[in-house]
Short mmCIF file of C-alpha atoms in Angstrom, two decimals:
data_model
loop_
_atom_site.label_atom_id
_atom_site.label_comp_id
_atom_site.label_asym_id
_atom_site.label_seq_id
_atom_site.Cartn_x
_atom_site.Cartn_y
_atom_site.Cartn_z
CA MET A 1 -16.72 -14.15 180.09
CA THR A 2 -19.19 -11.11 181.41
CA ALA A 3 -17.65 -11.62 184.57
CA TRP A 4 -13.77 -11.19 183.61
CA ARG A 5 -14.71 -8.34 181.10
CA GLY A 6 -16.38 -6.52 183.87
CA LEU A 7 -13.13 -6.81 185.99
CA ALA A 8 -11.17 -5.56 183.05
CA LEU A 9 -13.78 -2.61 182.86
CA ALA A 10 -13.32 -1.90 186.36
CA LEU A 11 -9.88 -1.55 186.32
CA SER A 12 -9.94 0.60 183.11
CA TRP A 13 -12.50 2.42 184.71
CA LEU A 14 -11.42 2.84 188.31
CA THR A 15 -7.51 2.96 187.85
CA VAL A 16 -4.69 4.40 185.92
CA LEU A 17 -3.71 0.85 184.90
CA PRO A 18 -3.51 0.54 181.02
CA VAL A 19 -6.10 -2.77 180.81
CA ARG A 20 -7.80 -2.57 177.83
CA ALA A 21 -11.56 -3.32 178.37
CA GLY A 22 -12.52 -4.07 174.70
CA THR A 23 -13.35 -2.05 171.94
CA GLY A 24 -16.23 0.67 171.47
CA SER A 25 -17.17 3.74 173.84
CA ALA A 26 -19.96 2.15 175.48
CA PRO A 27 -19.69 -0.75 177.53
CA ALA A 28 -22.69 -3.70 177.27
CA ALA A 29 -25.01 -3.65 180.20
CA GLY A 30 -23.95 -6.96 181.70
CA VAL A 31 -20.26 -6.04 181.66
CA ALA A 32 -20.99 -2.46 183.15
CA ALA A 33 -22.95 -4.17 185.64
CA ALA A 34 -19.99 -6.79 186.56
CA ALA A 35 -17.67 -3.89 186.63
CA ILE A 36 -19.31 -2.60 189.70
CA ARG A 37 -19.88 -5.48 191.41
CA TRP A 38 -15.87 -6.00 191.02
CA ALA A 39 -15.28 -2.35 192.20
CA PRO A 40 -14.69 -3.17 195.83
CA VAL A 41 -11.73 -5.51 194.59
CA VAL A 42 -10.14 -2.95 192.51
CA GLY A 43 -10.78 -0.57 195.60
CA ALA A 44 -8.85 -2.84 197.77
CA LEU A 45 -5.72 -3.05 195.39
CA VAL A 46 -5.64 0.78 195.37
CA GLY A 47 -6.39 1.01 199.34
CA ALA A 48 -3.56 -1.61 199.89
CA VAL A 49 -1.03 0.43 197.95
CA SER A 50 -1.96 3.91 199.84
CA GLY A 51 -1.61 2.10 203.42
CA ALA A 52 1.61 0.10 202.74
CA LEU A 53 3.39 3.62 201.06
CA ALA A 54 2.17 5.60 204.14
CA TRP A 55 3.87 3.07 206.28
CA GLY A 56 6.77 3.13 204.33
CA LEU A 57 7.07 6.68 204.42
CA VAL A 58 6.67 6.77 208.17
CA ALA A 59 9.43 4.13 208.58
CA ALA A 60 11.46 6.20 206.44
CA GLY A 61 11.61 8.98 208.82
CA VAL A 62 8.63 11.14 207.10
CA PRO A 63 6.47 12.88 209.61
CA THR A 64 3.24 10.72 210.07
CA LEU A 65 0.76 13.50 209.01
CA VAL A 66 2.89 13.86 205.42
CA ALA A 67 2.96 10.21 205.06
CA GLY A 68 -0.71 10.07 205.47
CA LEU A 69 -1.13 13.09 203.15
CA LEU A 70 1.00 11.28 200.53
CA GLY A 71 -0.94 7.80 200.87
CA VAL A 72 -4.09 9.36 200.28
CA ALA A 73 -2.77 11.44 197.45
CA ALA A 74 -1.07 8.07 196.06
CA GLY A 75 -4.92 6.69 195.99
CA VAL A 76 -6.39 9.77 194.42
CA LEU A 77 -3.80 9.69 191.68
CA ALA A 78 -4.53 6.02 190.87
CA THR A 79 -8.20 6.56 190.27
CA ARG A 80 -7.39 9.81 188.01
CA GLY A 81 -9.24 11.77 191.03
CA MET A 82 -12.40 10.45 189.85
CA HIS A 83 -13.71 9.92 193.40
CA VAL A 84 -12.85 13.02 194.66
CA ASP A 85 -14.42 14.86 191.86
CA GLY A 86 -17.53 13.28 191.96
CA LEU A 87 -17.57 14.15 195.84
CA ALA A 88 -16.70 17.61 194.75
CA ASP A 89 -19.56 17.67 192.10
CA THR A 90 -21.95 16.12 194.61
CA ALA A 91 -21.58 18.91 197.16
CA ASP A 92 -21.91 21.60 195.17
CA GLY A 93 -25.05 19.78 193.54
CA LEU A 94 -26.41 19.23 197.11
CA GLY A 95 -25.39 22.73 198.12
CA CYS A 96 -27.20 25.06 195.58
CA TYR A 97 -31.02 26.10 195.59
CA GLY A 98 -33.53 25.10 192.92
CA PRO A 99 -35.15 21.88 191.33
CA PRO A 100 -33.13 18.90 190.01
CA GLU A 101 -31.98 20.33 186.75
CA ARG A 102 -30.71 23.50 188.29
CA ALA A 103 -28.48 21.03 190.61
CA LEU A 104 -27.25 18.96 188.03
CA ALA A 105 -26.39 21.91 185.95
CA VAL A 106 -24.31 22.71 188.72
CA MET A 107 -22.37 19.43 188.89
CA ARG A 108 -21.79 19.34 185.18
CA ASP A 109 -20.17 22.98 185.33
CA GLY A 110 -16.97 21.53 186.05
CA GLY A 111 -15.81 24.03 188.55
CA ALA A 112 -15.33 23.86 192.34
CA GLY A 113 -17.63 25.80 194.55
CA PRO A 114 -17.48 26.49 198.06
CA PHE A 115 -19.34 23.88 199.34
CA ALA A 116 -16.87 21.42 197.00
CA VAL A 117 -13.94 23.20 198.65
CA VAL A 118 -15.18 22.55 202.21
CA THR A 119 -15.94 18.88 201.55
CA LEU A 120 -12.91 18.19 199.92
CA LEU A 121 -10.78 19.82 202.82
CA VAL A 122 -12.61 17.77 205.50
CA ALA A 123 -12.84 14.34 203.94
CA LEU A 124 -9.23 14.23 202.45
CA GLY A 125 -7.93 16.07 205.77
CA ALA A 126 -9.63 13.35 207.82
CA GLN A 127 -8.55 10.44 205.69
CA ALA A 128 -4.67 11.79 205.82
CA ALA A 129 -5.02 12.45 209.51
CA ALA A 130 -6.74 8.91 210.34
CA LEU A 131 -3.80 7.08 207.91
CA ALA A 132 -1.08 9.06 209.71
CA THR A 133 -2.55 7.43 212.95
CA VAL A 134 -2.82 4.14 211.79
CA ALA A 135 0.31 3.76 209.52
CA PRO A 136 3.05 3.97 212.68
CA LEU A 137 1.35 0.60 213.93
CA GLY A 138 2.92 -1.44 211.05
CA PRO A 139 2.85 -2.47 207.52
CA ALA A 140 0.29 -5.33 208.01
CA VAL A 141 -1.97 -2.71 209.76
CA ALA A 142 -1.38 0.07 207.67
CA THR A 143 -1.91 -2.02 204.42
CA ALA A 144 -5.24 -4.01 205.73
CA ALA A 145 -6.52 -0.81 207.04
CA GLY A 146 -6.32 1.04 203.62
CA ALA A 147 -7.45 -1.93 201.59
CA LEU A 148 -10.47 -1.98 204.14
CA ALA A 149 -11.24 1.42 203.95
CA ALA A 150 -10.85 1.47 199.83
CA ALA A 151 -12.97 -1.80 199.53
CA THR A 152 -15.82 -0.43 201.62
CA GLY A 153 -15.90 2.96 199.62
CA ARG A 154 -16.43 1.09 196.56
CA ALA A 155 -18.91 -1.47 197.91
CA GLY A 156 -21.28 1.71 198.25
CA PHE A 157 -21.27 1.74 194.47
CA ALA A 158 -23.60 -1.48 194.19
CA TRP A 159 -26.27 0.22 196.75
CA CYS A 160 -25.92 3.58 194.91
CA ALA A 161 -26.87 1.71 191.71
CA ARG A 162 -29.31 -0.96 192.70
CA ARG A 163 -32.80 -1.64 191.09
CA GLY A 164 -35.38 0.84 191.32
CA VAL A 165 -32.69 3.91 191.55
CA PRO A 166 -33.07 5.61 187.99
CA ALA A 167 -30.40 7.44 186.20
CA ALA A 168 -30.80 11.35 186.85
CA ARG A 169 -29.76 12.43 183.41
CA PRO A 170 -29.20 10.17 180.16
CA GLY A 171 -25.58 9.69 179.34
CA GLY A 172 -22.34 8.98 181.68
CA LEU A 173 -21.12 6.45 183.86
CA GLY A 174 -24.34 6.86 185.92
CA ALA A 175 -26.79 6.05 183.24
CA SER A 176 -24.88 3.13 182.50
CA VAL A 177 -25.08 1.50 185.71
CA ALA A 178 -28.31 2.84 187.25
CA GLY A 179 -30.48 0.20 188.57
CA SER A 180 -28.28 -2.91 187.12
CA GLN A 181 -27.60 -4.24 191.14
CA PRO A 182 -29.64 -6.16 192.97
CA TRP A 183 -30.04 -4.63 196.78
CA TRP A 184 -28.39 -7.84 198.29
CA VAL A 185 -25.04 -7.24 196.44
CA ALA A 186 -24.05 -4.21 198.57
CA ALA A 187 -25.21 -5.88 201.72
CA ALA A 188 -23.22 -8.96 200.82
CA TRP A 189 -20.15 -6.88 200.31
CA TRP A 190 -20.61 -5.17 203.58
CA VAL A 191 -20.81 -8.10 205.27
CA LEU A 192 -17.95 -9.69 203.86
CA LEU A 193 -15.90 -6.97 204.68
CA ALA A 194 -17.08 -6.76 208.04
CA ALA A 195 -16.11 -10.14 208.49
CA ALA A 196 -12.73 -9.64 207.05
CA ALA A 197 -12.11 -6.72 209.18
CA ALA A 198 -12.94 -8.88 212.30
CA LEU A 199 -10.27 -11.40 210.80
CA LEU A 200 -7.73 -8.95 209.75
CA VAL A 201 -7.84 -5.50 211.82
CA PRO A 202 -6.52 -5.63 215.39
CA ALA A 203 -9.07 -5.53 218.36
CA ARG A 204 -11.89 -6.88 215.94
CA TRP A 205 -14.47 -4.46 216.33
CA PRO A 206 -13.03 -1.04 215.25
CA GLY A 207 -13.03 -2.65 211.30
CA VAL A 208 -16.50 -3.80 211.90
CA LEU A 209 -17.78 -0.75 213.27
CA GLY A 210 -16.08 1.26 210.63
CA VAL A 211 -18.15 -0.80 207.77
CA ALA A 212 -21.35 -0.08 209.56
CA ALA A 213 -20.67 3.57 209.47
CA ALA A 214 -19.62 3.59 205.92
CA ALA A 215 -23.01 1.56 205.05
CA VAL A 216 -25.16 4.00 206.92
CA LEU A 217 -23.50 6.85 205.43
CA VAL A 218 -23.77 5.64 201.99
CA VAL A 219 -27.39 4.68 202.51
CA GLY A 220 -28.40 8.13 203.81
CA LEU A 221 -26.65 9.74 200.69
CA SER A 222 -28.22 7.47 198.18
CA ALA A 223 -31.76 8.29 199.47
CA HIS A 224 -31.04 11.88 199.68
CA THR A 225 -29.51 12.40 196.47
CA ARG A 226 -32.40 10.13 194.89
CA ARG A 227 -34.82 12.82 196.28
CA ARG A 228 -32.72 15.93 195.24
CA PHE A 229 -31.38 14.95 191.84
CA GLY A 230 -34.29 12.64 190.88
CA GLY A 231 -31.99 9.55 190.77
CA MET A 232 -27.92 8.62 190.87
CA THR A 233 -25.20 9.76 188.77
CA GLY A 234 -21.57 8.65 188.39
CA ASP A 235 -20.79 12.00 190.66
CA VAL A 236 -22.73 10.13 193.35
CA LEU A 237 -20.81 6.90 193.08
CA GLY A 238 -17.73 8.77 194.00
CA ALA A 239 -19.14 10.84 197.20
CA ALA A 240 -20.24 7.54 198.09
CA SER A 241 -16.46 5.88 197.91
CA GLU A 242 -15.14 8.92 199.74
CA LEU A 243 -17.52 9.22 202.21
CA GLY A 244 -17.04 5.09 202.86
CA VAL A 245 -13.27 5.75 202.68
CA THR A 246 -13.25 8.60 205.11
CA ALA A 247 -15.59 6.67 207.62
CA VAL A 248 -13.81 3.44 208.06
CA LEU A 249 -10.36 5.22 208.24
CA VAL A 250 -11.47 7.91 210.89
CA VAL A 251 -13.38 4.79 212.93
CA LEU A 252 -9.86 2.81 212.74
CA SER A 253 -7.63 5.61 213.79
CA ALA A 254 -9.86 6.17 216.87
CA ALA A 255 -10.11 2.97 218.12
CA LEU A 256 -6.83 1.31 217.28
#
């Protein structure tokens, strides 16, 4: 039951789907941990829709870059923008001077500073351009690329929330899942996704390299944010997801 409740919670947390995840504002620790393990599956669903939409728009005659941008926008809307918000807040936190308390205060502020704006422009622009390159290759390729990228991005959640990494502050999503995952959960997801990429993505190796690049970026981000903030936050999860998505799509667009 905990696993299925975790899936419902993952759908509730990570999408706009009206899924009931139980009563109460604070989920049980085991259910929250299970939701993190289900996150790549939820991401694959969101990414598949984004990729298929981009291909459909290209097939309908929409310019490829516009189709790529709309495909990315659909993914952002499907997640309530929470991952891009996390990326923006993390960028501002890392870009400010001062102790961890100062960085966390900047991240809680809610506004978008210059680091956030530039980071979002680069990340979302790269995703849109990459998806625009992949979308004309056909519905199967576009859908698989979108699903692989989004699933890989969410697999980074488990690494950021691995045991031994504390929450940087009390309360919020980060505190509810910090330290909840064995280190091998993220590794297992990355290996599984790399194997799926070798089977589903043309030319085999681009997908594997994309997953590997995403894993390296997430490991580096987790280490740096742990030092800078004193632990992990929900914003760091969002940043890890968007870095992973960007890495996979860029590698695929360059190699396919």
